[in-house]
Amino acid sequence: MLLCASAPVLADTPGNCMYEQILGHWTFRMGQGGNTNQVDCAGEVHPKEEFKVELREPDLAVDAQGKKGFWTMIYNQGFEVVISGKKFFAFSYYETHGNDTTSFCHRTFNGWYHNEDGSNWGCYVGEKSQQAINVQRDAPSAGSAAQEDAGVWKSEADMVARINKKQSLWQAVDYPEFQGRPLFEMRRMAGGKKGTKWPMKMQTKKFSFEERSHRL
């Protein structure tokens, strides 16, 4: 999935955050802007300003001044917000211990922001006002992945109807012609489980809440 015309395809992470866990009031702590799309967000983000935004159903974003934009999930691993002339993207925060991954869906790793025209890049970190339920799961093994691919595609006409009834900004579409097709075929049509690697440097050190609060 593309973030903008020049952005590459995102790669999978072990994170697992659901739509309902991302909804709510967020504070984006933004570092220095004015960079190119090669900005290095791997280290600490030194906040220069805060941007507050509420993410509402189904995909509405509203900032503190009442300006409206939209937001979207990037699979179950991150989310993008487009509002007030800017785009924000970050992966949801997670920690892995052994085979278990715990997702902290009220926090993000260091992410990237830029103007809608692709200029003025910078780094930011997001924090939700209310703690989301942590999601813990075993890291998928080759066997579990094979079992997942062994299923078949099922039509979701009822879900599509509910989505379209709830909002009119966009139209969800069902594809009954794929009913009963093997999941491994559907994955191949979608481009597989993983895309190419994100070329920009991502945060590698995991900062605790205390460390982040101290820096502010």
mmCIF file of C-alpha atoms in Angstrom:
data_model
loop_
_atom_site.group_PDB
_atom_site.id
_atom_site.type_symbol
_atom_site.label_atom_id
_atom_site.label_comp_id
_atom_site.label_asym_id
_atom_site.label_seq_id
_atom_site.Cartn_x
_atom_site.Cartn_y
_atom_site.Cartn_z
ATOM 1 C CA MET A 1 0.000 0.000 0.000
ATOM 2 C CA LEU A 2 1.411 3.388 -0.985
ATOM 3 C CA LEU A 3 1.656 6.397 1.266
ATOM 4 C CA CYS A 4 2.212 8.838 -1.564
ATOM 5 C CA ALA A 5 3.232 8.789 -5.204
ATOM 6 C CA SER A 6 6.933 8.443 -4.442
ATOM 7 C CA ALA A 7 6.681 6.220 -1.381
ATOM 8 C CA PRO A 8 7.583 2.534 -1.616
ATOM 9 C CA VAL A 9 5.587 -0.461 -0.486
ATOM 10 C CA LEU A 10 5.572 -1.105 3.259
ATOM 11 C CA ALA A 11 6.902 -4.334 4.739
ATOM 12 C CA ASP A 12 5.156 -6.460 7.354
ATOM 13 C CA THR A 13 5.849 -6.010 11.079
ATOM 14 C CA PRO A 14 4.795 -8.313 13.960
ATOM 15 C CA GLY A 15 2.404 -5.638 15.250
ATOM 16 C CA ASN A 16 -1.309 -6.416 15.522
ATOM 17 C CA CYS A 17 -3.605 -3.450 16.253
ATOM 18 C CA MET A 18 -7.283 -3.373 15.361
ATOM 19 C CA TYR A 19 -9.342 -0.490 13.959
ATOM 20 C CA GLU A 20 -11.229 0.010 17.236
ATOM 21 C CA GLN A 21 -7.962 0.358 19.146
ATOM 22 C CA ILE A 22 -6.744 3.212 16.941
ATOM 23 C CA LEU A 23 -9.939 5.271 17.206
ATOM 24 C CA GLY A 24 -9.733 8.156 19.689
ATOM 25 C CA HIS A 25 -7.730 11.240 20.646
ATOM 26 C CA TRP A 26 -4.068 11.303 19.623
ATOM 27 C CA THR A 27 -1.177 13.672 20.250
ATOM 28 C CA PHE A 28 1.539 13.741 17.584
ATOM 29 C CA ARG A 29 4.803 15.164 18.944
ATOM 30 C CA MET A 30 6.564 16.553 15.895
ATOM 31 C CA GLY A 31 10.293 17.034 15.506
ATOM 32 C CA GLN A 32 12.072 19.547 13.302
ATOM 33 C CA GLY A 33 10.644 19.804 9.777
ATOM 34 C CA GLY A 34 12.212 21.090 6.591
ATOM 35 C CA ASN A 35 13.895 17.799 5.659
ATOM 36 C CA THR A 36 13.784 15.647 2.519
ATOM 37 C CA ASN A 37 12.186 12.210 2.270
ATOM 38 C CA GLN A 38 15.515 10.713 3.343
ATOM 39 C CA VAL A 39 15.131 12.058 6.878
ATOM 40 C CA ASP A 40 16.507 9.648 9.505
ATOM 41 C CA CYS A 41 13.841 8.863 12.123
ATOM 42 C CA ALA A 42 15.828 6.074 13.773
ATOM 43 C CA GLY A 43 16.961 8.092 16.785
ATOM 44 C CA GLU A 44 15.212 10.244 19.346
ATOM 45 C CA VAL A 45 12.492 12.638 18.250
ATOM 46 C CA HIS A 46 13.021 16.056 19.844
ATOM 47 C CA PRO A 47 9.519 17.602 19.795
ATOM 48 C CA LYS A 48 9.173 21.144 18.490
ATOM 49 C CA GLU A 49 5.379 21.205 18.499
ATOM 50 C CA GLU A 50 2.353 19.077 19.290
ATOM 51 C CA PHE A 51 -0.490 18.292 16.928
ATOM 52 C CA LYS A 52 -3.714 16.948 18.422
ATOM 53 C CA VAL A 53 -6.185 14.984 16.340
ATOM 54 C CA GLU A 54 -9.224 12.799 16.957
ATOM 55 C CA LEU A 55 -9.691 9.723 14.762
ATOM 56 C CA ARG A 56 -13.390 8.970 14.351
ATOM 57 C CA GLU A 57 -15.490 6.390 12.526
ATOM 58 C CA PRO A 58 -15.421 5.496 9.733
ATOM 59 C CA ASP A 59 -12.309 7.395 8.551
ATOM 60 C CA LEU A 60 -12.774 10.984 9.740
ATOM 61 C CA ALA A 61 -9.919 12.946 11.346
ATOM 62 C CA VAL A 62 -10.604 16.216 13.211
ATOM 63 C CA ASP A 63 -7.877 18.455 14.624
ATOM 64 C CA ALA A 64 -8.041 20.820 17.597
ATOM 65 C CA GLN A 65 -9.219 23.703 15.367
ATOM 66 C CA GLY A 66 -12.058 21.641 13.929
ATOM 67 C CA LYS A 67 -10.413 21.093 10.545
ATOM 68 C CA LYS A 68 -11.349 17.795 8.962
ATOM 69 C CA GLY A 69 -9.300 15.217 7.129
ATOM 70 C CA PHE A 70 -9.215 11.458 6.865
ATOM 71 C CA TRP A 71 -7.245 8.513 8.160
ATOM 72 C CA THR A 72 -6.700 4.916 7.166
ATOM 73 C CA MET A 73 -5.245 1.754 8.650
ATOM 74 C CA ILE A 74 -2.211 0.242 6.972
ATOM 75 C CA TYR A 75 -3.199 -3.408 7.421
ATOM 76 C CA ASN A 76 -3.051 -4.032 11.213
ATOM 77 C CA GLN A 77 0.413 -2.543 11.618
ATOM 78 C CA GLY A 78 0.128 1.226 11.412
ATOM 79 C CA PHE A 79 -2.020 4.121 10.247
ATOM 80 C CA GLU A 80 -1.865 7.237 8.096
ATOM 81 C CA VAL A 81 -3.579 10.565 8.809
ATOM 82 C CA VAL A 82 -4.084 13.274 6.165
ATOM 83 C CA ILE A 83 -5.202 16.597 7.611
ATOM 84 C CA SER A 84 -4.366 20.328 7.649
ATOM 85 C CA GLY A 85 -2.127 19.995 4.608
ATOM 86 C CA LYS A 86 0.025 17.265 6.142
ATOM 87 C CA LYS A 87 0.372 13.497 6.029
ATOM 88 C CA PHE A 88 1.415 11.463 9.056
ATOM 89 C CA PHE A 89 2.386 7.793 9.065
ATOM 90 C CA ALA A 90 3.760 5.561 11.818
ATOM 91 C CA PHE A 91 3.840 1.905 12.740
ATOM 92 C CA SER A 92 2.021 0.911 15.923
ATOM 93 C CA TYR A 93 4.383 0.186 18.805
ATOM 94 C CA TYR A 94 5.155 -3.415 19.774
ATOM 95 C CA GLU A 95 7.676 -5.419 21.742
ATOM 96 C CA THR A 96 8.760 -8.977 21.023
ATOM 97 C CA HIS A 97 9.973 -11.399 23.673
ATOM 98 C CA GLY A 98 10.800 -14.862 22.411
ATOM 99 C CA ASN A 99 7.890 -16.028 20.274
ATOM 100 C CA ASP A 100 5.417 -13.578 21.812
ATOM 101 C CA THR A 101 4.687 -10.102 20.488
ATOM 102 C CA THR A 102 2.795 -7.547 22.567
ATOM 103 C CA SER A 103 1.272 -4.614 20.677
ATOM 104 C CA PHE A 104 0.814 -1.297 22.507
ATOM 105 C CA CYS A 105 -1.856 0.157 20.244
ATOM 106 C CA HIS A 106 -2.016 3.503 22.054
ATOM 107 C CA ARG A 107 1.561 4.321 21.020
ATOM 108 C CA THR A 108 3.574 4.467 17.822
ATOM 109 C CA PHE A 109 7.164 3.992 16.817
ATOM 110 C CA ASN A 110 8.867 7.074 15.424
ATOM 111 C CA GLY A 111 7.006 7.957 12.239
ATOM 112 C CA TRP A 112 7.237 10.383 9.335
ATOM 113 C CA TYR A 113 5.234 13.481 8.454
ATOM 114 C CA HIS A 114 5.361 15.750 5.409
ATOM 115 C CA ASN A 115 3.288 18.253 3.463
ATOM 116 C CA GLU A 116 0.731 16.855 1.047
ATOM 117 C CA ASP A 117 2.903 17.985 -1.885
ATOM 118 C CA GLY A 118 5.731 15.737 -0.615
ATOM 119 C CA SER A 119 7.892 18.511 0.868
ATOM 120 C CA ASN A 120 8.921 19.431 4.417
ATOM 121 C CA TRP A 121 9.586 16.007 5.955
ATOM 122 C CA GLY A 122 10.071 15.409 9.654
ATOM 123 C CA CYS A 123 9.751 12.775 12.368
ATOM 124 C CA TYR A 124 7.064 12.405 15.003
ATOM 125 C CA VAL A 125 5.811 10.015 17.655
ATOM 126 C CA GLY A 126 2.148 9.429 18.472
ATOM 127 C CA GLU A 127 0.417 8.729 21.769
ATOM 128 C CA LYS A 128 -3.281 8.110 22.386
ATOM 129 C CA SER A 129 -5.008 9.705 25.387
ATOM 130 C CA GLN A 130 -6.450 6.364 26.528
ATOM 131 C CA GLN A 131 -4.451 3.174 26.728
ATOM 132 C CA ALA A 132 -5.545 0.580 24.211
ATOM 133 C CA ILE A 133 -5.810 -3.079 25.121
ATOM 134 C CA ASN A 134 -2.501 -4.802 24.558
ATOM 135 C CA VAL A 135 -2.628 -7.602 22.033
ATOM 136 C CA GLN A 136 -0.358 -10.570 22.561
ATOM 137 C CA ARG A 137 0.109 -13.385 20.102
ATOM 138 C CA ASP A 138 2.580 -16.073 19.202
ATOM 139 C CA ALA A 139 4.834 -15.269 16.285
ATOM 140 C CA PRO A 140 3.462 -17.190 13.262
ATOM 141 C CA SER A 141 5.339 -20.327 12.381
ATOM 142 C CA ALA A 142 5.711 -21.824 8.920
ATOM 143 C CA GLY A 143 3.072 -24.394 9.860
ATOM 144 C CA SER A 144 0.522 -21.809 10.991
ATOM 145 C CA ALA A 145 1.113 -19.758 7.841
ATOM 146 C CA ALA A 146 0.483 -22.844 5.735
ATOM 147 C CA GLN A 147 -2.757 -23.526 7.623
ATOM 148 C CA GLU A 148 -3.840 -19.928 7.071
ATOM 149 C CA ASP A 149 -3.244 -20.225 3.334
ATOM 150 C CA ALA A 150 -5.192 -23.500 3.230
ATOM 151 C CA GLY A 151 -8.529 -21.707 3.715
ATOM 152 C CA VAL A 152 -10.910 -20.335 1.097
ATOM 153 C CA TRP A 153 -12.160 -16.836 0.338
ATOM 154 C CA LYS A 154 -15.609 -16.020 1.709
ATOM 155 C CA SER A 155 -17.881 -13.278 0.412
ATOM 156 C CA GLU A 156 -18.614 -10.508 2.971
ATOM 157 C CA ALA A 157 -21.786 -9.003 1.486
ATOM 158 C CA ASP A 158 -23.327 -8.292 4.899
ATOM 159 C CA MET A 159 -20.232 -6.458 6.115
ATOM 160 C CA VAL A 160 -20.063 -4.423 2.894
ATOM 161 C CA ALA A 161 -23.715 -3.429 3.313
ATOM 162 C CA ARG A 162 -23.126 -2.320 6.922
ATOM 163 C CA ILE A 163 -20.133 -0.201 5.913
ATOM 164 C CA ASN A 164 -22.036 1.524 3.100
ATOM 165 C CA LYS A 165 -25.022 2.158 5.367
ATOM 166 C CA LYS A 166 -22.833 3.823 8.005
ATOM 167 C CA GLN A 167 -21.086 6.282 5.693
ATOM 168 C CA SER A 168 -21.216 7.766 2.192
ATOM 169 C CA LEU A 169 -17.686 9.110 1.722
ATOM 170 C CA TRP A 170 -16.640 6.011 -0.214
ATOM 171 C CA GLN A 171 -18.221 2.819 -1.498
ATOM 172 C CA ALA A 172 -17.259 -0.627 -0.264
ATOM 173 C CA VAL A 173 -17.628 -3.391 -2.860
ATOM 174 C CA ASP A 174 -18.048 -7.137 -2.472
ATOM 175 C CA TYR A 175 -16.500 -9.589 -4.932
ATOM 176 C CA PRO A 176 -18.735 -12.679 -5.040
ATOM 177 C CA GLU A 177 -16.865 -13.963 -8.090
ATOM 178 C CA PHE A 178 -13.987 -14.878 -5.757
ATOM 179 C CA GLN A 179 -16.204 -16.967 -3.460
ATOM 180 C CA GLY A 180 -14.514 -20.284 -2.680
ATOM 181 C CA ARG A 181 -11.150 -19.378 -4.234
ATOM 182 C CA PRO A 182 -8.111 -20.674 -2.277
ATOM 183 C CA LEU A 183 -6.553 -18.051 0.016
ATOM 184 C CA PHE A 184 -3.074 -18.674 -1.349
ATOM 185 C CA GLU A 185 -4.342 -17.584 -4.782
ATOM 186 C CA MET A 186 -5.881 -14.440 -3.290
ATOM 187 C CA ARG A 187 -2.594 -13.600 -1.557
ATOM 188 C CA ARG A 188 -0.734 -13.904 -4.831
ATOM 189 C CA MET A 189 -3.233 -11.578 -6.495
ATOM 190 C CA ALA A 190 -2.707 -9.068 -3.669
ATOM 191 C CA GLY A 191 1.060 -9.188 -4.015
ATOM 192 C CA GLY A 192 1.887 -11.625 -1.215
ATOM 193 C CA LYS A 193 2.444 -11.115 2.508
ATOM 194 C CA LYS A 194 5.400 -8.759 2.280
ATOM 195 C CA GLY A 195 6.325 -5.813 0.109
ATOM 196 C CA THR A 196 9.721 -4.297 -0.510
ATOM 197 C CA LYS A 197 11.586 -2.872 2.448
ATOM 198 C CA TRP A 198 10.940 0.697 3.550
ATOM 199 C CA PRO A 199 14.160 2.447 2.495
ATOM 200 C CA MET A 200 14.208 5.140 5.160
ATOM 201 C CA LYS A 201 15.754 4.335 8.512
ATOM 202 C CA MET A 202 13.190 3.357 11.134
ATOM 203 C CA GLN A 203 13.483 3.687 14.891
ATOM 204 C CA THR A 204 15.552 0.778 16.198
ATOM 205 C CA LYS A 205 15.771 1.592 19.885
ATOM 206 C CA LYS A 206 12.570 1.119 21.916
ATOM 207 C CA PHE A 207 12.076 4.050 24.326
ATOM 208 C CA SER A 208 10.079 3.611 27.518
ATOM 209 C CA PHE A 209 7.248 5.951 28.505
ATOM 210 C CA GLU A 210 9.542 7.399 31.165
ATOM 211 C CA GLU A 211 12.280 8.155 28.625
ATOM 212 C CA ARG A 212 9.843 9.835 26.265
ATOM 213 C CA SER A 213 8.258 11.890 29.051
ATOM 214 C CA HIS A 214 11.696 12.994 30.258
ATOM 215 C CA ARG A 215 12.611 14.270 26.806
ATOM 216 C CA LEU A 216 9.453 16.405 26.739
#
